[in-house]
Short mmCIF file of C-alpha atoms in Angstrom, two decimals:
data_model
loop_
_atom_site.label_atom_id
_atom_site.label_comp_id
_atom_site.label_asym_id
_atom_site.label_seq_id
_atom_site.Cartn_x
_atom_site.Cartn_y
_atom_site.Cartn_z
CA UNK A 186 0.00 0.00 0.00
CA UNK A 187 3.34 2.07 0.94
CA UNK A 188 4.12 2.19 -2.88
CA UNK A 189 0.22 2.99 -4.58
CA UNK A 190 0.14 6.74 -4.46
CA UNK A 191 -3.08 8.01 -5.83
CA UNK A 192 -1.31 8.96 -8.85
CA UNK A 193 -0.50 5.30 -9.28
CA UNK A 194 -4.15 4.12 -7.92
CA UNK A 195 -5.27 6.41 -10.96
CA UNK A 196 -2.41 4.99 -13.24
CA UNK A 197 -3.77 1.39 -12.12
CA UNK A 198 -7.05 2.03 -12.89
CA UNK A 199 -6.23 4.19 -16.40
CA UNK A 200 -5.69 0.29 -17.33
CA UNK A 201 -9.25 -0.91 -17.36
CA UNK A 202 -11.48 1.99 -16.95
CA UNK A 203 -11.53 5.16 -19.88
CA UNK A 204 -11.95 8.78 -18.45
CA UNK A 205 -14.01 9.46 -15.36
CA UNK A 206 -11.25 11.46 -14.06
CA UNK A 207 -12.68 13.09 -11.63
CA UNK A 208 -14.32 9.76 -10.35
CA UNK A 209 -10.85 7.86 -9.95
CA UNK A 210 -8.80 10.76 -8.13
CA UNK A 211 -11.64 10.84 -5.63
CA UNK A 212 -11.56 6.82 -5.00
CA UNK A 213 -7.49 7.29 -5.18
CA UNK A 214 -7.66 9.95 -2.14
CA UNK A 215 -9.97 8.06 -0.02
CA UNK A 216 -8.24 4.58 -0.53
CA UNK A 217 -4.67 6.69 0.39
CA UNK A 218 -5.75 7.97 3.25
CA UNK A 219 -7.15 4.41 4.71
CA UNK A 220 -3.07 3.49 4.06
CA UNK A 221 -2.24 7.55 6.32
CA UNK A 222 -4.40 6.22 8.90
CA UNK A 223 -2.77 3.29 10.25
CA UNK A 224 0.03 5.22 10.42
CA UNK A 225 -1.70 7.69 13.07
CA UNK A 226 -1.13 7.35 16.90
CA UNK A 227 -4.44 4.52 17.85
CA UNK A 228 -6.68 7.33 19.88
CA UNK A 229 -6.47 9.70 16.46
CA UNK A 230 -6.78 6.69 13.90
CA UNK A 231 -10.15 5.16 15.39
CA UNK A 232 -11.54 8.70 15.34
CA UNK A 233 -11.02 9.07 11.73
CA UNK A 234 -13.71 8.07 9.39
CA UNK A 235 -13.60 6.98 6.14
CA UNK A 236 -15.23 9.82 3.22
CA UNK A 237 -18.00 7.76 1.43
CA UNK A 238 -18.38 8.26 -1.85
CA UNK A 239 -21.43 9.37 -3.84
CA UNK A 240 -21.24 8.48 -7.86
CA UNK A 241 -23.47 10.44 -9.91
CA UNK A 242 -24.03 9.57 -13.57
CA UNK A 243 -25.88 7.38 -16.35
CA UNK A 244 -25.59 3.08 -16.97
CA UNK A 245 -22.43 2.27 -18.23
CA UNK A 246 -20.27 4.69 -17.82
CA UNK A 247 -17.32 2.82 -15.33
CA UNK A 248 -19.41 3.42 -11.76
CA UNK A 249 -19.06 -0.33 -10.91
CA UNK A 250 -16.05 -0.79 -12.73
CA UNK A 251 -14.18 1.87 -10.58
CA UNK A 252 -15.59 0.32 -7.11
CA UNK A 253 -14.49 -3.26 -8.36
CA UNK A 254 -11.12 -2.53 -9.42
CA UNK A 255 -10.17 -0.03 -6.92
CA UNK A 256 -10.86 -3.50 -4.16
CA UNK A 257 -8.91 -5.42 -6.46
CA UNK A 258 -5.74 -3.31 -6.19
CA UNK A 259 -5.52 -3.94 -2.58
CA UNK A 260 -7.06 -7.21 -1.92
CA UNK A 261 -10.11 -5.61 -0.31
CA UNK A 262 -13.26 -7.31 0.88
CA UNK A 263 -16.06 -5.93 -2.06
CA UNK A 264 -19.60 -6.43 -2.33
CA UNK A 265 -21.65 -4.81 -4.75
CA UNK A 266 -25.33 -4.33 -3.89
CA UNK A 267 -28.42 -2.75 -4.86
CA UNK A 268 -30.09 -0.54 -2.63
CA UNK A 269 -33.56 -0.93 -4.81
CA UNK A 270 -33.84 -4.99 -3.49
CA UNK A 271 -34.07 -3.92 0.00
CA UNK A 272 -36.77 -3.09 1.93
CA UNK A 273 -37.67 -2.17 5.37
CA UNK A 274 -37.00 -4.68 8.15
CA UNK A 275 -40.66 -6.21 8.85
CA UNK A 276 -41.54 -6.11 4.83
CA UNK A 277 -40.95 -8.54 2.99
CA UNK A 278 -36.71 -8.97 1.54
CA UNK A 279 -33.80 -8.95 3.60
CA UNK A 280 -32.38 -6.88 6.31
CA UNK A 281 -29.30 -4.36 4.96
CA UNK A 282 -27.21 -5.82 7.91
CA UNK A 283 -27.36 -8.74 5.15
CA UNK A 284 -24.29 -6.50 3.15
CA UNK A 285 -22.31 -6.58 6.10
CA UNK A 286 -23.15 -10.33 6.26
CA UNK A 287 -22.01 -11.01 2.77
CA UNK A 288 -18.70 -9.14 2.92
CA UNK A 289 -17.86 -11.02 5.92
CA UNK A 290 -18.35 -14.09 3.61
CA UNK A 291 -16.28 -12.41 0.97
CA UNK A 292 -12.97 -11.74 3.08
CA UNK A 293 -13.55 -15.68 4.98
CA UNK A 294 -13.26 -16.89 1.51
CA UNK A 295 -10.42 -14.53 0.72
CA UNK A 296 -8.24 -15.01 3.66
CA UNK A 297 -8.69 -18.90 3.91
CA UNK A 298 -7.65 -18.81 0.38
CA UNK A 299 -4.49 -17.17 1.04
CA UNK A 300 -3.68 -19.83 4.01
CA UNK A 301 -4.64 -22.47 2.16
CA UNK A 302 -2.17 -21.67 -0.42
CA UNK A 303 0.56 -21.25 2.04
CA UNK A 304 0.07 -24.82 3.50
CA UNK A 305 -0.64 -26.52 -0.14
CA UNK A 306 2.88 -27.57 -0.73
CA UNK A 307 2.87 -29.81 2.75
CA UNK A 308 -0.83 -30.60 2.23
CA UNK A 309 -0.12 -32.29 -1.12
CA UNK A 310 2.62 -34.24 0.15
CA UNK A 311 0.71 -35.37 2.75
CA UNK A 312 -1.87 -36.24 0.11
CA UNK A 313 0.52 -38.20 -1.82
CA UNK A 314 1.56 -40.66 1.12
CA UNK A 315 -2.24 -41.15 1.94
CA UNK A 316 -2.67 -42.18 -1.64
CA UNK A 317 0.55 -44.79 -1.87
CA UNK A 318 -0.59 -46.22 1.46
CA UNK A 319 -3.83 -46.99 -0.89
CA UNK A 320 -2.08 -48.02 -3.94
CA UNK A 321 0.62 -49.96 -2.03
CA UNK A 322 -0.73 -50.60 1.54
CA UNK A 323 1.87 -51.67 4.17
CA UNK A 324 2.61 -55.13 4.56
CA UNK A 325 3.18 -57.31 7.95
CA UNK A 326 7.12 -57.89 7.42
CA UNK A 327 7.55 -61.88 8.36
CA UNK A 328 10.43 -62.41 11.23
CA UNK A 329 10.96 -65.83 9.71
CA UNK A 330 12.24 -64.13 6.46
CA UNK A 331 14.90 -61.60 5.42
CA UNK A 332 12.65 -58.38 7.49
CA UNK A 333 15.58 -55.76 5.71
CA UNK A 334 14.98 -57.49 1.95
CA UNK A 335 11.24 -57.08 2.24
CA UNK A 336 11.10 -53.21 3.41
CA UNK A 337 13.76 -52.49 0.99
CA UNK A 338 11.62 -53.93 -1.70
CA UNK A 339 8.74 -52.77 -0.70
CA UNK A 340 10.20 -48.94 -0.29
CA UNK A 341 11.20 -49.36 -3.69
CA UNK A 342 7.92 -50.12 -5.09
CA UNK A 343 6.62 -47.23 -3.02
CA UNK A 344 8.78 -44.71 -4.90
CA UNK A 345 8.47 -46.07 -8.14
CA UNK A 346 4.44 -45.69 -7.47
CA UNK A 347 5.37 -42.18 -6.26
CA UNK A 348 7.29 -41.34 -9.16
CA UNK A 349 4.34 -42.32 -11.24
CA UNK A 350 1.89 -40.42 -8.91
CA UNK A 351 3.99 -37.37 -9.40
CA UNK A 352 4.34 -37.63 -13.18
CA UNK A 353 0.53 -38.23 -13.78
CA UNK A 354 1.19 -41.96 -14.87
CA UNK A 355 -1.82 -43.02 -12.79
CA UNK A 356 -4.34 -40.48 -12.97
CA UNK A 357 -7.21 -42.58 -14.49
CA UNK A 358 -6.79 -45.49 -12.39
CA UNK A 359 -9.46 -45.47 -10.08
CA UNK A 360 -9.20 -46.16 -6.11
CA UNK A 361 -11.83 -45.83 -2.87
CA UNK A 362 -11.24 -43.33 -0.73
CA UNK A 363 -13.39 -42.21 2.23
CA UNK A 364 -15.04 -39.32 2.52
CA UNK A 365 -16.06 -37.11 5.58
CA UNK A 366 -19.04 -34.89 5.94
CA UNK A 367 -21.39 -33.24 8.28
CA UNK A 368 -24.70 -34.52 8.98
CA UNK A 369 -27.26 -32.89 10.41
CA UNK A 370 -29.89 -34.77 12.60
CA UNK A 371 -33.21 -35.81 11.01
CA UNK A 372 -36.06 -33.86 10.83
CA UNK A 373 -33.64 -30.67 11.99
CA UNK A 374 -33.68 -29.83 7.88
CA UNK A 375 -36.48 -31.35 5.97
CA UNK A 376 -37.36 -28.92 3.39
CA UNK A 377 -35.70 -28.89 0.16
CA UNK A 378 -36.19 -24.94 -0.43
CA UNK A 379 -34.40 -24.90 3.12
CA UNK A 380 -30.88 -25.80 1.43
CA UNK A 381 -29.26 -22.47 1.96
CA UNK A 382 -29.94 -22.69 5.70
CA UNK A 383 -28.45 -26.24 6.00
CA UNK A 384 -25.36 -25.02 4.56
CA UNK A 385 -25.25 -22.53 7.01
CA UNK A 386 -26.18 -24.39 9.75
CA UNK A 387 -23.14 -27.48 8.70
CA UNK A 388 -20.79 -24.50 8.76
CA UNK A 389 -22.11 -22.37 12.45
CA UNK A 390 -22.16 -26.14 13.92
CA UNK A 391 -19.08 -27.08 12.82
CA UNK A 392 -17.30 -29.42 14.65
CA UNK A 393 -20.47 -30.09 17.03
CA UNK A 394 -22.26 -32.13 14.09
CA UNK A 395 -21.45 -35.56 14.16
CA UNK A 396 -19.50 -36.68 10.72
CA UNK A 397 -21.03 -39.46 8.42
CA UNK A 398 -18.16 -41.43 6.30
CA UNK A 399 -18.92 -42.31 2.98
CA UNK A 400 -16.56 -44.93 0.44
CA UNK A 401 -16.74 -43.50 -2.50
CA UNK A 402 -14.43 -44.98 -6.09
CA UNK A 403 -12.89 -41.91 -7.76
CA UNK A 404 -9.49 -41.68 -10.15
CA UNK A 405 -6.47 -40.58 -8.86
CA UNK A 406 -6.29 -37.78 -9.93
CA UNK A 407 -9.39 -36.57 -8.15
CA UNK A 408 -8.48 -38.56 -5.19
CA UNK A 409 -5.40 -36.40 -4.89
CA UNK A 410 -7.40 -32.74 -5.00
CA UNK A 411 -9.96 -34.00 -2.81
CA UNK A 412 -7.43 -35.30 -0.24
CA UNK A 413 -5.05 -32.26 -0.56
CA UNK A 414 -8.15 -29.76 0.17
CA UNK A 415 -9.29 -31.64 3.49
CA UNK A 416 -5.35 -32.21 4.55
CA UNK A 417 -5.02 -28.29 4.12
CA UNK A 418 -8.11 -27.76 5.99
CA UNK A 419 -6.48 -29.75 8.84
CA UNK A 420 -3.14 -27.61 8.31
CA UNK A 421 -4.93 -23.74 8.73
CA UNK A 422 -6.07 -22.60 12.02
CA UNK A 423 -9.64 -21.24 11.63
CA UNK A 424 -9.38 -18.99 14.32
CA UNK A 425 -6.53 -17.05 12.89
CA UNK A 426 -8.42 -17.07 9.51
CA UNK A 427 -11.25 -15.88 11.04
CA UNK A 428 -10.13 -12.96 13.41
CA UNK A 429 -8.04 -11.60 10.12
CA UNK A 430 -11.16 -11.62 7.99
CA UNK A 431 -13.19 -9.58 10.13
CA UNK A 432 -10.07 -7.55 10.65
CA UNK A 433 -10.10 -7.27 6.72
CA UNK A 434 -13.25 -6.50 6.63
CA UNK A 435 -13.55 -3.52 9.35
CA UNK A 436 -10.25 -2.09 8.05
CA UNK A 437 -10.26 -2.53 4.46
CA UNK A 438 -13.50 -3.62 3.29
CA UNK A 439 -15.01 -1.83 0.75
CA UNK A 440 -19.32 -1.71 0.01
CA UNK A 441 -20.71 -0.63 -3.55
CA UNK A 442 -24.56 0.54 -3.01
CA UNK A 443 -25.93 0.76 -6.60
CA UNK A 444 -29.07 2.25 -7.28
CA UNK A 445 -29.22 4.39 -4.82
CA UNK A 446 -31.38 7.09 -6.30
CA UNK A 447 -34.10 4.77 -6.52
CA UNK A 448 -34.50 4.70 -2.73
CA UNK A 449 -34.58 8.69 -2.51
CA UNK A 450 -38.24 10.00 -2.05
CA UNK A 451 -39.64 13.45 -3.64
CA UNK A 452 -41.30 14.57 -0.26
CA UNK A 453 -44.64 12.53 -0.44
CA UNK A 454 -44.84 10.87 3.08
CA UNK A 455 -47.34 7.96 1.63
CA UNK A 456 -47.40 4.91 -0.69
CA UNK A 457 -43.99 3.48 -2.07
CA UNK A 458 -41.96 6.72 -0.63
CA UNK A 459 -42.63 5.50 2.78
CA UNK A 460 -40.66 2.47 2.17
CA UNK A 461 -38.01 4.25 0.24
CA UNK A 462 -37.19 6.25 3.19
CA UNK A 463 -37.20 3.31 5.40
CA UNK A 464 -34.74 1.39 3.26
CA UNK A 465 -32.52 4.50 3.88
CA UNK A 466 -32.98 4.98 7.56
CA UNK A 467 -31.92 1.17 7.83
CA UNK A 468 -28.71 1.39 5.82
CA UNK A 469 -28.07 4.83 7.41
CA UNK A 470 -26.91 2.86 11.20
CA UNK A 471 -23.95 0.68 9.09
CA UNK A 472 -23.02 3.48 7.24
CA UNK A 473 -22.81 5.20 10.27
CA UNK A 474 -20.98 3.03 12.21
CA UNK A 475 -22.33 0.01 13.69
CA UNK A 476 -21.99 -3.36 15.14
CA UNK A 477 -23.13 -6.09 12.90
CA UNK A 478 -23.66 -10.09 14.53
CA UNK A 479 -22.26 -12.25 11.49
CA UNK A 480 -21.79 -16.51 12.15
CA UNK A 481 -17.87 -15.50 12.20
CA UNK A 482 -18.80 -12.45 14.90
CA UNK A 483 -19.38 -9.25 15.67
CA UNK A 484 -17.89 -6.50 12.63
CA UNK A 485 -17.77 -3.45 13.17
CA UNK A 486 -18.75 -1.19 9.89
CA UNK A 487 -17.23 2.13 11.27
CA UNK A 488 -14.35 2.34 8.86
CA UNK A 489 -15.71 0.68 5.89
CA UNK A 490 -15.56 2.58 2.76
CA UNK A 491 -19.01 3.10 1.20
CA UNK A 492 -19.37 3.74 -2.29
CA UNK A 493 -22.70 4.79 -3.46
CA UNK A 494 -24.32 5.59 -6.66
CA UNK A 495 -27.36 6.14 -9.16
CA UNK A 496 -27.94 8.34 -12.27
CA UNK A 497 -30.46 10.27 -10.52
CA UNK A 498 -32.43 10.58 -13.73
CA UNK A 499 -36.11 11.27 -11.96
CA UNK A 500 -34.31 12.05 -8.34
CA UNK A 501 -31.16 14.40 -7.24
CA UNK A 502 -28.91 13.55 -4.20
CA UNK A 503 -30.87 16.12 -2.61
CA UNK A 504 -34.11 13.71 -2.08
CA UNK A 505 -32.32 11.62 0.15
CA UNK A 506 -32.77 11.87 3.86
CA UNK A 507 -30.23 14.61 5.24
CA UNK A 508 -29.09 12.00 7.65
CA UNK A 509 -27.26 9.96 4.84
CA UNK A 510 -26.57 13.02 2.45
CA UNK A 511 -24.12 13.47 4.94
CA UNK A 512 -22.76 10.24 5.21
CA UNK A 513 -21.61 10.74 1.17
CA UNK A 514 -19.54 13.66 1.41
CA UNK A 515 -17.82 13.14 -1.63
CA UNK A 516 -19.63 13.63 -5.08
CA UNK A 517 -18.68 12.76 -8.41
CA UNK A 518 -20.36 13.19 -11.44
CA UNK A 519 -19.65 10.56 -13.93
CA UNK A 520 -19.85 11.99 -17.81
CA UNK A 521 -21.67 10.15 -20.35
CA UNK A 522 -20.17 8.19 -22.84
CA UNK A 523 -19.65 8.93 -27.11
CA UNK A 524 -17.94 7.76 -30.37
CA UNK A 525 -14.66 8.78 -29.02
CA UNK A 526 -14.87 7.05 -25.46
CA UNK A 527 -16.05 4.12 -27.44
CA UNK A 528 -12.99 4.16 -29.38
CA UNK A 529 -10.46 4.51 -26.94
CA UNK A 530 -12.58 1.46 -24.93
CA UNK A 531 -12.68 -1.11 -27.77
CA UNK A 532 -8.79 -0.61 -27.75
CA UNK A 533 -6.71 0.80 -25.05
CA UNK A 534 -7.76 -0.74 -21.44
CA UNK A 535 -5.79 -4.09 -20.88
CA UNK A 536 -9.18 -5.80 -20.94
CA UNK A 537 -10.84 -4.50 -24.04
CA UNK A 538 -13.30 -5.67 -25.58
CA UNK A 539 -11.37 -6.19 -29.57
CA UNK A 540 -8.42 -7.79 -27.68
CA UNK A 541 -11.05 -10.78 -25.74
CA UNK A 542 -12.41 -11.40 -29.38
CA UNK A 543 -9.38 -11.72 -31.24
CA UNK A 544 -8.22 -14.19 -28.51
CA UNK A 545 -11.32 -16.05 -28.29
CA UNK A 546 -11.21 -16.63 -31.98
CA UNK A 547 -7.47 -17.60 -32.11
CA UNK A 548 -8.31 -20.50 -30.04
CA UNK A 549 -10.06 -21.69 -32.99
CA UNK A 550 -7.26 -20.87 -35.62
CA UNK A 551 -9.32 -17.61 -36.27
CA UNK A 552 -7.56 -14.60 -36.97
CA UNK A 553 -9.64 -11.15 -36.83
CA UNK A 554 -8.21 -7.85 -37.79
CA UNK A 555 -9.85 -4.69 -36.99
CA UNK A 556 -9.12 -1.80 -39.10
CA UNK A 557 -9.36 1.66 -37.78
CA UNK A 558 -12.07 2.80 -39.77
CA UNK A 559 -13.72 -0.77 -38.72
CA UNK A 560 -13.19 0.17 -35.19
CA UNK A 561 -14.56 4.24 -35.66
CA UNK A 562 -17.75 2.53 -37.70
CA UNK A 563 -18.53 0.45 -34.21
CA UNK A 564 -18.33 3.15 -31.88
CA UNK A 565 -20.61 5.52 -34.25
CA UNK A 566 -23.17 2.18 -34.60
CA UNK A 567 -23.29 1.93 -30.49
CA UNK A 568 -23.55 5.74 -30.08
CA UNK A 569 -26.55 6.03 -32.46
CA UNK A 570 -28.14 2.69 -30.65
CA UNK A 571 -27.72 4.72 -27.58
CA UNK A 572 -29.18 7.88 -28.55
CA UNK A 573 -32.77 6.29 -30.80
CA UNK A 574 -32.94 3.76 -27.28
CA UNK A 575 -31.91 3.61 -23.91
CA UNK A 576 -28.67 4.92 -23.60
CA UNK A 577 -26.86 2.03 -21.55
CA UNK A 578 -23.25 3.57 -22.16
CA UNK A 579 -20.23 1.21 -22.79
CA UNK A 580 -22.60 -1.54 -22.08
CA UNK A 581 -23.78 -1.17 -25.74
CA UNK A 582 -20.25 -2.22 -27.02
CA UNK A 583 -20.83 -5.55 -25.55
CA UNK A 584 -23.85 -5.96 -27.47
CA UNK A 585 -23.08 -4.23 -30.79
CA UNK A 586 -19.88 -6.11 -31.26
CA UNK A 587 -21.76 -9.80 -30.12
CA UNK A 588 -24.41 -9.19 -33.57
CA UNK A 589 -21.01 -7.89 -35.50
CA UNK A 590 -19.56 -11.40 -35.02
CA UNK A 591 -22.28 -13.66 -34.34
CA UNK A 592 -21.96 -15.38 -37.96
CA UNK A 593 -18.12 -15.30 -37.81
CA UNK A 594 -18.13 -17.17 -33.91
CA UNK A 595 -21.12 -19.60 -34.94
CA UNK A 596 -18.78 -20.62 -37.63
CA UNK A 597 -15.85 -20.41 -36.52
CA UNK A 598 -14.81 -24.30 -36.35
CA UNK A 599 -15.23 -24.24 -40.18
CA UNK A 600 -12.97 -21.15 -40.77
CA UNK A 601 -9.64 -22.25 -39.30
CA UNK A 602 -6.84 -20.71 -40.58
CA UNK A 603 -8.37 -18.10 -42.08
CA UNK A 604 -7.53 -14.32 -41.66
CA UNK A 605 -10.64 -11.82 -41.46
CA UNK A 606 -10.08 -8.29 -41.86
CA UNK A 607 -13.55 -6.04 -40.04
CA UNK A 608 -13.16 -2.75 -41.47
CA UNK A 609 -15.85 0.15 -42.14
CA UNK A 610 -17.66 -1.88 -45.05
CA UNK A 611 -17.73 -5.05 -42.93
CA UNK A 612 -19.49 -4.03 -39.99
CA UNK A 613 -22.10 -1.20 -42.15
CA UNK A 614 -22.99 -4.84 -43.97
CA UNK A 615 -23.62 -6.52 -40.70
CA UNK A 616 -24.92 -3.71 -39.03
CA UNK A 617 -26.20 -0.62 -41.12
CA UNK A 618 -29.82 -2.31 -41.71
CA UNK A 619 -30.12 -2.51 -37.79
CA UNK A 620 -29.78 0.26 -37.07
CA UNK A 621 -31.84 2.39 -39.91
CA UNK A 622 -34.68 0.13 -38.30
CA UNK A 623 -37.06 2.25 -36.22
CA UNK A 624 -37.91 -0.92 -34.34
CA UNK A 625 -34.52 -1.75 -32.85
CA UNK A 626 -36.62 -4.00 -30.02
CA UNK A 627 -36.61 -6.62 -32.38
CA UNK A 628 -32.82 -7.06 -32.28
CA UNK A 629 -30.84 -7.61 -29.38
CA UNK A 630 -29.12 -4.14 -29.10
#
């Protein structure tokens, strides 16, 4: 964190996101300053609060992208929600202390990731013995005969098998192996819409449900993944995991509300307004600064980073309660999105959308080329799809460019070897009667 100044947060995200300037230098500051503040003396750092975020601009245009990316610099817990599915606690959805729920999931899976990868080496090993002691199980040595000559053979054989284990030789045989899970009691779980909740209950009971073994004939190869995940789950210390996961979470976790302005109300205190305002005066106590009760424990939200945002078409930022106006002290306005954004997003960001086609089509011994003029024509199809329909910003690149190939991918197994060159005349023959159409519905643009 020591090294990503918010010149090089911007620099970072310059890589997958075009423009929105204003946007990234305002996630850059506040993801800095979480880095300044565990540098302050403990009674100063718990008394400063993160500055939420409050993205204002049309579908499309990089909101989500920026939230997502900006977690993914620094490992950060991230969960994107949207504020429209909630609704007030006693109506019918779930509770917003759900989001806290859900990025407590998010950093569990994260950390015991990481520990699991530390202890994979040791846990594959381990794996590998368990497996030879299938293949080649120990034999009583007889007193009566040579004892040295029969473990000497017998090692031998062992590494040979291991050798072969290790090079993949014996993948497709197939062995037994046993299996381990948790059961819960009868009649606890009897509904089969109730699966979620019996998932949750195996993992809150943990070690207090009893464990059913099961033999079960599987190839080696599968043997060897299956063993190595429950030897590494033997290997990490739970407890470690989960303290640093919430710790992740309260320090570093990072919450995308989407949709936001279509919780603000227009000063009507009756019909769906009522419940617009409630949905904010719940998420307004985590925002805040709360305690949340998760399976793992408490979390505290106080220093998450909240990043909220809506295009505020029929609503302004102003129609939200004061209470959590305040709580989004930062505002950006997002700008919307033409030919020239297009351009510079079907070709510069490491992830663009030309380079993914040209690579799934080389798999196939399919070589595209995309002209410049090819590339302009695109961006001036998707800009004129946006402006005669709903103007869904970049988003329209995804599904402009999915009709400009559709023929080429459908035939693609048919075409190896071949080199095909989609310039200006190419995609006005694909696309130019779509979009003269008045009644683009029918096409899926």
């Amino acid at each position: 964190m020591e090294d990503l100044t918010p010149k090089k947060i911007v620099e970072e995200l310059d890589k997958f996101i075009i423009g929105q300037n204003a946007a990234k230098k305002a996630v850059a500051i506040a993801l800095r300053n979480r880095f300044r503040r565990q540098l302050l003396p403990k009674e100063l750092r718990d008394e400063v609060l993160p500055k939420n975020i409050l993205m204002i601009g049309p579908t499309g245009v990089g909101k989500t992208e920026i939230a997502r990316r900006l977690a993914k610099l620094v490992n950060a817990p991230f969960v994107k929600v949207e504020a429209s599915k909630f609704t007030e606690v006693g109506y019918v959805g779930r509770d917003v202390e759900s989001i806290i729920r859900d990025l407590t999931e998010v950093a569990m899976n994260m950390v015991k990731q990481e520990h699991t990868l530390r202890v994979q080496e040791k846990a594959k090993q381990m794996a590998e013995e368990k497996i030879l002691d299938i293949l080649l199980p120990q034999p009583r040595f007889s007193k009566e005969l040579n004892e040295f000559d029969e473990k000497t053979r017998y090692n031998e054989t062992r590494e040979k098998l291991r050798k072969q284990l290790k090079e993949g030789v014996l993948d497709e045989r197939y062995i037994e192996i046993d299996l381990k899970e948790k059961v819960i009691p009868f009649g606890v779980i009897s509904n089969v819409a109730m699966e979620e909740i019996e998932i949750n209950l195996k993992e809150m009971l943990g070690s207090f449900l009893p464990e059913k073994v099961k033999r079960k004939k599987v190839k080696v190869s599968e043997a060897l993944k299956i063993i190595t995940q429950e030897e590494a789950n033997k290997l990490i210390d739970i407890e470690k995991v989960t303290k640093e996961a919430i710790e992740r979470v309260e320090q570093t976790g990072i919450v995308f509300i989407d949709e936001i302005d279509k919780i603000a109300t227009r000063g009507s205190s009756y019909g769906p307004d009522v419940s617009r305002e409630g949905v904010q005066r719940d998420l307004l106590p985590i925002v805040e600064g709360s305690t949340v009760t998760t399976k793992y424990g408490p979390v505290k939200t106080d220093h998450i980073l909240f990043i909220a945002a809506g295009a505020f078409h029929l609503s302004k930022p102003s129609d939200l309660i004061p209470e959590l106006q305040g709580r989004f002290p930062i505002r950006v306005e997002l700008n919307s999105l033409g030919k020239d954004e297009f351009i510079r997003i079907l070709t510069e960001p490491d992830n663009a959308l030309i380079k993914q086609y040209v690579a799934l089509l080389s798999t196939e011994g399919v070589y595209l080329e995309f002209t410049k003029e090819g590339i302009e024509e695109i961006a001036t199809i998707a800009q004129e799809v946006n402006e005669k329909t709903e103007n869904i910003g970049a988003r329209r690149l995804h599904t402009v460019m999915e009709k400009l190939l559709e023929d080429i991918s459908f035939n693609a197994p048919d075409l190896q070897g071949q080199k095909i060159i989609i310039d200006a005349k190419f995609v006005r023959e694909k696309l130019s009667e779509i979009v003269k159409s008045e009644d683009l519905s029918r096409y899926i643009l």
